[in-house]
Amino acid sequence: MDLEINVNGEQWVLNVAPADVLLDVLREQVGTKSPKIGCERGDCGSCTILMDGRSVRSCLVLAVEAEGHDIVTVEGISYEGMSQLQDLFISTNAFQCGFCAPGIVLAATELLENNPDPTRHDVQDALAGNLCRCTGYEPIIEAVLAAAPARQEGDSQ
Amino acid sequence: MTTTFPFEAESTEDELKTVGTAAVRIDGLDKISGAAEFVDDMDFGPGLLHAAIVESPHAYAKILSIDTSEAEKAKGVVRVVTGDDFPYKFGMYMEDRYIFAQDHVRFVGEQVAGIIARSHREAVQAAKLIKVEYEVLKPLLDPKKAFADDAELVHPDLGDYTHVPWFFPQANTNIAHWRKIRKGDTEKAFAEADYVLEDTYTVPRYAHCAIEPHVTVSKLDQSDRLTVWTASQSPHTQRHLFAEALAPLGFTHKDVRVITPYVGGGFGGKAGVSMEIMGAAMATLVKGRPVKLRWTREQEFYNTYQRQGVIAELKVGVMNDGTITAVEHRLYWDAGAYVEYGANVVNAAGLSATGPYRVPNITNDSLCMYTNLPPGGPYRGFGYSEFHFGLESHMDRIAEAIGMDPVDFRRKNAIVEGDELAYGAHMNPSGLIEAIDKVADAIDWGTDEESDNPDTVMGKGMALFWKAPAMPPNASSASFLKFNEDGSLNITVSGMELGQGYLTVMAQIASEVLTVPVEKIRVETPDTDRNPYEWQTVASHVTWSSGLAVEKAAIEARGKIFDVIHQVYGYEDDSLYLEDEKVKCKTDPDFEKLLSDFVIDGIQTEEGTWRGGPIIATGKFMPEFTNANSDPETGQGGHPNVHYTVGATGVVLEIDKDSGRIWVRKAALAVDAGRAINPDLVTGQIVGGLVQGLATVLYEDMRFDEGGKMMNPTFTDYKIPTAFDIPDEIIPIIVEVPQPDGPFGARGVGEHTMIAAAPVIANAVYDALGVRIKSMPITQEKIAMSYLEKRSG
Amino acid sequence: MIANEFEYRRPTTLAEATQVLAQHSGSVKVLAGGTDLVAWLRDDAIAPDLVIDIKAIPDLRDIKIDGDVLHIGSLVTFTELIESDVVKEHVPLLAEMAETVASPGIRNRATMAGNICSAVPSCDAGPVLLAYDTAVHLTGPSGNRSVDINDWFTGLRQTAGTDDEVVTHLTIKLRQHGGVYVKLMRYAGEDLAQAAVGIVAYPDNEYRVAFGAVAPTPIRSAVIEETLRGKPLDDDLVAAVVAMVPDEISPITDMRSTAEYRTHMTGVMLKRGLWAARQRLDGTGPAYGARLI
Ligand code: FES
Ligand code: FES
């Protein structure tokens, strides 16, 4: 089937089978490798992408379902340099192996867009579907809290 | 007496510039921008083929026939593979495994056949068409039953297997290895002890759950060179095992190349060789075509190494003043169907099963039992987490029985530098007492906390840990270092960046010696053709061992730099030093020479000729004081371990009396890093390791049905922590009692931080509710039901 | 990767959808959020030859109030429930329940209607929709009909909806109430319910009590509701209904829990839940979203 989707601001026309999941199509046909294959059944969050601004697990979306939707991956938010959040992740050594990082960067990005002043609980909730085996989450949570727009404004005052 | 170390690193208390700072990870930008490339992210072009594996549904069965005819005809199929294609054995410490099953399958999920097809979907579909006929045999699922005299044999030919000299398999039994320690006279000591406590603790199997599944792409090119791109902790060991196992096909080591980019977490699961050998072997049948084999999450659970289960029978004798006089520890390990790697876990645990205590009389029996469950293997903690559960639970119980505070009891018996170890060698310098005191302080040991919620109660616990790297006595590391025109550095090593921050730490060590800033140092992930040897990235040894190799290379490079300066300007080498990327001279304060001015091009002499040239250096490290030749009956005489890293963990928790739910309100963990080369990264290990350890005690648990099939091979039912499942507060404490032979005094900390998590929870639950749980995991359900029983009975 | 191939259709009207369903003779699955369906496809647990995606059909996304009737379209996701002002104001219990479903990446796709169509015993929406006496509205080849939620769950993963019908929306009749959803999980993170209790308390001591994950389907307990009816809540009354729990549920022992723990905890959750629902009705209870266990 023909599929037209927008990935990181670029329009793609692809040929896919109905049984192809979006995760595989993004990785193999579009070449965006930041969404990772961790479980392929919605349990780990490493395939997280933003679809029309909301985080979804691309392993649970058939590619054909994405017709007409806007998809953003970490590559997409990194073109113009790192976001405030990404900078903090780097400078605080928040990640270890980094396999979960693309998904977590996006889940946290979604949170901060909708909630400029999240509590620790809000951050935990936003990241609860993104498994990280390395870090114990603490440094990630701290970096997200520090990157919150409300906190950033507070800092600059 | 203390061990004398042949190599004293030059590290001293001199002011350090880079070592000891929280340098920003050199892989940070890669990983956060999405640029970091893992094996599955690499492109191999349109010729890439995909493999799928046919697995045994039975835990123990004889293969009667395999019918591949339908699969061979299926769409997209390029080649079907069975055990007949590769009748070769392999194994890390003991050759007991086959690339594909031969006449028997010994665990559910074992590879029986493989499909290579043009697409992943076609491979998986074709795999369903292979028909295997089995004669089902009765599986052995319990290590104690496997030990019984009349047990069926999982490996009837055990007596013929090749293995390392420090293993002692017992032919015609299921005992693949029996590590014995006999020291002093335990029988007498128990008879004379004021109090003796004996009990059994059980620990189930656990899964590593790196978020990146195992994946490998292999290609045999037209010139007969086999390249394997793999998510591995052990590129050189993999190359060695591939070359050995496939030697009948004509491969030598130089024909086999292993390339490992970033790895998405290891925890021991990607050490040695597991599924990778199937991919490597299959590729030899389709010359010119790369073949990808990627494990599903389910396969990740049931056909890679698992952390072995154990039944631990423990007996400890003490005097009324709290002195431990004897320990008898009998460990029945459920080592699984193949123990080529796992037997060394058993060995390591047997050597150290007294825990970090001074014990004069010891009887340890660590039994590596074959069972019909998936192969056991290395997992962060390498046997120590498993035996610490019982041991550290036991210590609390003994302290209570003799009326002593459990922290005082531990402090009294804690091992210190120079104490004799179970196998006769002596303990290295360590900050165990400092760790105990700091953790006790951090959790306000001695003050009871009250919950203001009537449904909950508070509890506190403490537990100690120790661990030594478990490696062959001659495991070594090497490094190459070269300067670039601008004075920046490229370093190649073959340790793996698993997330622990290894690359950054190596850069910091080189930076410290050569004064080149960390940002100007690139440390490369391995390619066995180009990078120098490293045994494996396991055992928490690379900071120490590979760090020493890098330090030596940096020192060699510095020597060459000084030589050039000496040749051209005549300053004596020992008057020269490096500062801010310049050579300076103690005897001539006006002299300075920028490294970037000459490390490639050399220095022009007055007559116009040149001296020097590219500065390159090598370093290697192999411990030369270790030996594994001990007496098989007593374990005495060798020096199998290089050193121990020690520490303490404490928690404050709140428990809902009805549901059993636990909130870890506070956790403190002190580990003696010798020297924290990067405190941020050590803290990362503390927090990450502690959370991983807490999960093993609170909810993780591999479950198998009566047929030996794993029932929960998904994250839906094998729960690993989420962002909600962490302590409210973690207090990381870094103790620094330097390791004399470590780079700048450093020793490894990667595994240690999860080791005491299980007993510390057991002890705190007891403190809160008076319920002692002796089998892991200590789930909320177990707590609730035990407490209910206690209340009603 | 999904190994089995299938055909995919994305109708743009309900009529087209029902027509496709009626005409198709093989096995067919309706796709909404897909968080169950795609996982099952990938697991090879189902192998339909046709998947009908209903997300292009308009008018299935409303959350609105018509008089005293709340209307929730079948494509409304759990995230939309959490973020809806209507829900916040009139049925905060739905948001409390929705917040316990998986995590944002799932909730952004998964729909509440899909949850009761999958109809696994632990479906979070089950106990709450039961306690609300929800009506499930369907359309099919023979027209529209509605099914009382109390008749909806017919067996393990089975519902009163037929293969050629599509759920269009759910309706709940609103009156003043307090409610609670208590979910037992193996840990604080994303998990399926080991057991769950949904309670709605109406004025004059009228209660609706439903359980999840302790029977082949989510269930109501008429006996407990009857016992509570008209009596002011006190410790003895609560103890009396908690004592009825073992006879009202039929939990199994499985991977996630033993039957004993499920039974014990259903009682604990009922006890804490009744008090919380009652207090919320009175405006004094813990805020919606606060965890009781
Ligand atoms: S790969 Fe999609 S959630 Fe794990
Ligand atoms: S950093 Fe390794 S999984 Fe998160």
CSV table of N, CA and C in Angstrom, one decimal, chain B residues 633-720:
chain,number,residue,atom,x,y,z
B,633,GLU,N,40.7,-30.2,46.8
B,633,GLU,CA,40.0,-30.7,48.0
B,633,GLU,C,39.8,-29.6,49.1
B,634,THR,N,40.8,-28.6,49.1
B,634,THR,CA,40.7,-27.6,50.1
B,634,THR,C,40.6,-26.2,49.6
B,635,GLY,N,41.0,-26.0,48.3
B,635,GLY,CA,41.0,-24.6,47.8
B,635,GLY,C,42.1,-23.8,48.2
B,636,GLN,N,43.1,-24.4,49.0
B,636,GLN,CA,44.2,-23.6,49.5
B,636,GLN,C,45.3,-23.6,48.5
B,637,GLY,N,46.1,-22.6,48.6
B,637,GLY,CA,47.4,-22.6,47.9
B,637,GLY,C,47.4,-21.6,46.7
B,638,GLY,N,46.3,-21.2,46.1
B,638,GLY,CA,46.3,-20.3,45.0
B,638,GLY,C,46.1,-18.9,45.4
B,639,HIS,N,46.1,-18.1,44.4
B,639,HIS,CA,45.8,-16.6,44.7
B,639,HIS,C,44.8,-16.2,43.5
B,640,PRO,N,43.6,-16.8,43.6
B,640,PRO,CA,42.7,-16.6,42.4
B,640,PRO,C,42.1,-15.2,42.2
B,641,ASN,N,42.1,-14.4,43.2
B,641,ASN,CA,41.4,-13.1,43.1
B,641,ASN,C,42.4,-12.0,43.2
B,642,VAL,N,42.2,-11.0,42.4
B,642,VAL,CA,43.2,-9.8,42.4
B,642,VAL,C,43.0,-8.9,43.6
B,643,HIS,N,41.7,-8.7,43.9
B,643,HIS,CA,41.4,-7.8,45.1
B,643,HIS,C,39.9,-7.8,45.3
B,644,TYR,N,39.4,-7.4,46.4
B,644,TYR,CA,38.0,-7.2,46.7
B,644,TYR,C,37.6,-5.8,46.8
B,645,THR,N,36.4,-5.5,46.3
B,645,THR,CA,35.8,-4.2,46.5
B,645,THR,C,34.7,-4.4,47.5
B,646,VAL,N,34.6,-3.5,48.5
B,646,VAL,CA,33.7,-3.7,49.6
B,646,VAL,C,32.8,-2.5,49.8
B,647,GLY,N,31.8,-2.7,50.6
B,647,GLY,CA,30.9,-1.6,50.9
B,647,GLY,C,29.7,-2.0,51.7
B,648,ALA,N,28.8,-1.1,52.0
B,648,ALA,CA,27.6,-1.3,52.8
B,648,ALA,C,26.4,-0.7,52.2
B,649,THR,N,25.3,-1.2,52.5
B,649,THR,CA,24.0,-0.6,52.0
B,649,THR,C,23.0,-0.6,53.2
B,650,GLY,N,22.3,0.5,53.3
B,650,GLY,CA,21.2,0.6,54.3
B,650,GLY,C,20.0,1.2,53.7
B,651,VAL,N,18.8,0.8,54.3
B,651,VAL,CA,17.6,1.3,53.8
B,651,VAL,C,16.6,1.7,55.0
B,652,VAL,N,15.8,2.6,54.7
B,652,VAL,CA,14.6,2.9,55.5
B,652,VAL,C,13.4,2.7,54.7
B,653,LEU,N,12.5,1.8,55.1
B,653,LEU,CA,11.4,1.6,54.3
B,653,LEU,C,10.1,1.7,55.1
B,654,GLU,N,9.0,1.8,54.3
B,654,GLU,CA,7.7,1.9,54.9
B,654,GLU,C,6.9,0.8,54.2
B,655,ILE,N,6.2,0.0,55.0
B,655,ILE,CA,5.4,-1.1,54.5
B,655,ILE,C,3.9,-1.0,54.9
B,656,ASP,N,3.1,-1.2,53.9
B,656,ASP,CA,1.7,-1.3,54.1
B,656,ASP,C,1.4,-2.7,54.7
B,657,LYS,N,0.9,-2.7,55.9
B,657,LYS,CA,0.7,-4.0,56.6
B,657,LYS,C,-0.3,-4.9,55.9
B,658,ASP,N,-1.3,-4.3,55.2
B,658,ASP,CA,-2.3,-5.1,54.5
B,658,ASP,C,-1.8,-5.6,53.2
B,659,SER,N,-1.3,-4.7,52.4
B,659,SER,CA,-0.9,-5.1,51.0
B,659,SER,C,0.5,-5.6,50.9
B,660,GLY,N,1.3,-5.3,51.9
B,660,GLY,CA,2.7,-5.7,51.8
B,660,GLY,C,3.5,-4.7,50.9
B,661,ARG,N,2.9,-3.7,50.4
B,661,ARG,CA,3.6,-2.8,49.5
B,661,ARG,C,4.7,-2.1,50.3
B,662,ILE,N,5.9,-2.0,49.6
B,662,ILE,CA,7.0,-1.4,50.2
B,662,ILE,C,7.4,-0.1,49.5
B,663,TRP,N,7.6,1.0,50.3
B,663,TRP,CA,8.2,2.2,49.7
B,663,TRP,C,9.6,2.3,50.3
B,664,VAL,N,10.6,2.4,49.5
B,664,VAL,CA,11.9,2.6,50.0
B,664,VAL,C,12.0,4.1,50.2
B,665,ARG,N,12.0,4.5,51.4
B,665,ARG,CA,12.0,6.0,51.7
B,665,ARG,C,13.4,6.5,51.5
B,666,LYS,N,14.4,5.7,51.9
B,666,LYS,CA,15.7,6.2,51.9
B,666,LYS,C,16.6,5.0,51.7
B,667,ALA,N,17.6,5.2,50.8
B,667,ALA,CA,18.6,4.1,50.7
B,667,ALA,C,20.0,4.8,50.6
B,668,ALA,N,20.9,4.2,51.4
B,668,ALA,CA,22.3,4.7,51.4
B,668,ALA,C,23.2,3.6,50.9
B,669,LEU,N,24.2,3.9,50.1
B,669,LEU,CA,25.1,2.9,49.7
B,669,LEU,C,26.5,3.4,49.6
B,670,ALA,N,27.4,2.8,50.4
B,670,ALA,CA,28.8,3.2,50.4
B,670,ALA,C,29.6,2.2,49.7
B,671,VAL,N,30.4,2.6,48.8
B,671,VAL,CA,31.3,1.6,48.1
B,671,VAL,C,32.7,2.2,48.1
B,672,ASP,N,33.7,1.3,48.3
B,672,ASP,CA,35.1,1.7,48.3
B,672,ASP,C,35.6,1.6,46.9
B,673,ALA,N,35.7,2.7,46.2
B,673,ALA,CA,36.1,2.8,44.8
B,673,ALA,C,37.6,2.9,44.7
B,674,GLY,N,38.3,2.9,45.9
B,674,GLY,CA,39.7,3.1,45.8
B,674,GLY,C,40.1,4.6,45.5
B,675,ARG,N,39.7,4.9,44.3
B,675,ARG,CA,39.7,6.3,43.8
B,675,ARG,C,38.6,6.4,42.8
B,676,ALA,N,37.7,7.4,43.0
B,676,ALA,CA,36.7,7.6,42.0
B,676,ALA,C,37.3,8.4,40.9
B,677,ILE,N,37.6,7.8,39.8
B,677,ILE,CA,38.2,8.6,38.7
B,677,ILE,C,37.2,9.6,38.2
B,678,ASN,N,35.9,9.2,38.2
B,678,ASN,CA,34.8,10.2,37.8
B,678,ASN,C,33.7,9.9,38.8
B,679,PRO,N,33.6,10.8,39.8
B,679,PRO,CA,32.6,10.5,40.9
B,679,PRO,C,31.1,10.5,40.3
B,680,ASP,N,30.9,11.2,39.3
B,680,ASP,CA,29.5,11.1,38.7
B,680,ASP,C,29.2,9.7,38.2
B,681,LEU,N,30.2,9.1,37.6
B,681,LEU,CA,30.0,7.8,37.0
B,681,LEU,C,29.9,6.8,38.1
B,682,VAL,N,30.7,7.0,39.2
B,682,VAL,CA,30.6,6.0,40.3
B,682,VAL,C,29.2,6.1,40.9
B,683,THR,N,28.7,7.4,41.1
B,683,THR,CA,27.4,7.6,41.6
B,683,THR,C,26.3,6.9,40.6
B,684,GLY,N,26.6,7.0,39.3
B,684,GLY,CA,25.7,6.4,38.4
B,684,GLY,C,25.7,4.9,38.6
B,685,GLN,N,26.8,4.3,39.0
B,685,GLN,CA,26.8,2.8,39.3
B,685,GLN,C,26.1,2.6,40.6
B,686,ILE,N,26.2,3.4,41.5
B,686,ILE,CA,25.6,3.2,42.8
B,686,ILE,C,24.0,3.2,42.6
B,687,VAL,N,23.6,4.3,42.0
B,687,VAL,CA,22.1,4.4,41.9
B,687,VAL,C,21.5,3.4,40.9
B,688,GLY,N,22.2,3.2,39.8
B,688,GLY,CA,21.7,2.2,38.8
B,688,GLY,C,21.7,0.8,39.4
B,689,GLY,N,22.8,0.5,40.0
B,689,GLY,CA,23.0,-0.9,40.6
B,689,GLY,C,22.1,-1.2,41.7
B,690,LEU,N,21.9,-0.2,42.6
B,690,LEU,CA,21.0,-0.3,43.7
B,690,LEU,C,19.6,-0.6,43.2
B,691,VAL,N,19.2,0.2,42.3
B,691,VAL,CA,17.8,0.0,41.8
B,691,VAL,C,17.6,-1.3,41.1
B,692,GLN,N,18.6,-1.8,40.4
B,692,GLN,CA,18.6,-3.1,39.8
B,692,GLN,C,18.5,-4.2,40.8
B,693,GLY,N,19.3,-4.0,41.9
B,693,GLY,CA,19.3,-5.0,43.0
B,693,GLY,C,18.0,-5.0,43.7
B,694,LEU,N,17.4,-3.8,44.0
B,694,LEU,CA,16.2,-3.7,44.7
B,694,LEU,C,15.1,-4.5,43.9
B,695,ALA,N,15.1,-4.4,42.6
B,695,ALA,CA,14.1,-5.0,41.8
B,695,ALA,C,14.2,-6.5,41.9
B,696,THR,N,15.4,-7.1,42.0
B,696,THR,CA,15.5,-8.5,42.2
B,696,THR,C,14.9,-9.0,43.5
B,697,VAL,N,14.9,-8.2,44.5
B,697,VAL,CA,14.3,-8.6,45.7
B,697,VAL,C,12.8,-8.3,45.8
B,698,LEU,N,12.4,-7.2,45.2
B,698,LEU,CA,11.0,-6.8,45.4
B,698,LEU,C,10.0,-7.4,44.4
B,699,TYR,N,10.4,-7.6,43.2
B,699,TYR,CA,9.4,-8.2,42.3
B,699,TYR,C,9.9,-9.0,41.1
B,700,GLU,N,11.2,-8.9,40.7
B,700,GLU,CA,11.6,-9.7,39.5
B,700,GLU,C,11.7,-11.1,39.9
B,701,ASP,N,11.5,-12.0,38.9
B,701,ASP,CA,11.5,-13.4,39.3
B,701,ASP,C,11.2,-14.2,38.0
B,702,MET,N,12.1,-15.0,37.5
B,702,MET,CA,11.8,-15.8,36.3
B,702,MET,C,11.0,-17.0,36.8
B,703,ARG,N,9.9,-17.3,36.2
B,703,ARG,CA,9.0,-18.4,36.6
B,703,ARG,C,9.1,-19.5,35.5
B,704,PHE,N,9.1,-20.7,35.9
B,704,PHE,CA,9.1,-21.8,34.9
B,704,PHE,C,8.0,-22.7,35.3
B,705,ASP,N,7.3,-23.3,34.3
B,705,ASP,CA,6.3,-24.3,34.6
B,705,ASP,C,6.9,-25.7,34.8
B,706,GLU,N,6.1,-26.6,35.0
B,706,GLU,CA,6.6,-28.0,35.3
B,706,GLU,C,7.4,-28.6,34.2
B,707,GLY,N,7.1,-28.1,33.0
B,707,GLY,CA,7.9,-28.6,31.8
B,707,GLY,C,9.2,-27.8,31.6
B,708,GLY,N,9.5,-26.9,32.5
B,708,GLY,CA,10.7,-26.1,32.3
B,708,GLY,C,10.6,-25.0,31.3
B,709,LYS,N,9.4,-24.6,31.0
B,709,LYS,CA,9.1,-23.5,30.1
B,709,LYS,C,9.0,-22.2,30.9
B,710,MET,N,9.7,-21.2,30.4
B,710,MET,CA,9.6,-19.9,31.1
B,710,MET,C,8.2,-19.3,30.9
B,711,MET,N,7.5,-18.9,32.0
B,711,MET,CA,6.1,-18.5,31.8
B,711,MET,C,6.0,-17.0,31.7
B,712,ASN,N,7.1,-16.2,32.0
B,712,ASN,CA,7.0,-14.8,31.9
B,712,ASN,C,8.1,-14.1,31.1
B,713,PRO,N,8.2,-14.5,29.8
B,713,PRO,CA,9.3,-13.9,29.1
B,713,PRO,C,9.0,-12.6,28.4
B,714,THR,N,8.3,-11.7,29.1
B,714,THR,CA,8.0,-10.4,28.6
B,714,THR,C,8.1,-9.4,29.7
B,715,PHE,N,8.2,-8.1,29.4
B,715,PHE,CA,8.1,-7.1,30.5
B,715,PHE,C,6.7,-6.9,31.0
B,716,THR,N,5.8,-7.5,30.4
B,716,THR,CA,4.4,-7.5,31.0
B,716,THR,C,4.4,-8.3,32.3
B,717,ASP,N,5.1,-9.4,32.3
B,717,ASP,CA,5.1,-10.2,33.5
B,717,ASP,C,6.4,-10.4,34.2
B,718,TYR,N,7.5,-10.0,33.5
B,718,TYR,CA,8.8,-9.9,34.3
B,718,TYR,C,9.0,-8.4,34.5
B,719,LYS,N,8.7,-8.0,35.7
B,719,LYS,CA,8.6,-6.6,35.9
B,719,LYS,C,10.0,-6.0,36.2
B,720,ILE,N,10.5,-5.1,35.5
B,720,ILE,CA,11.7,-4.4,35.9
B,720,ILE,C,11.3,-2.9,36.2
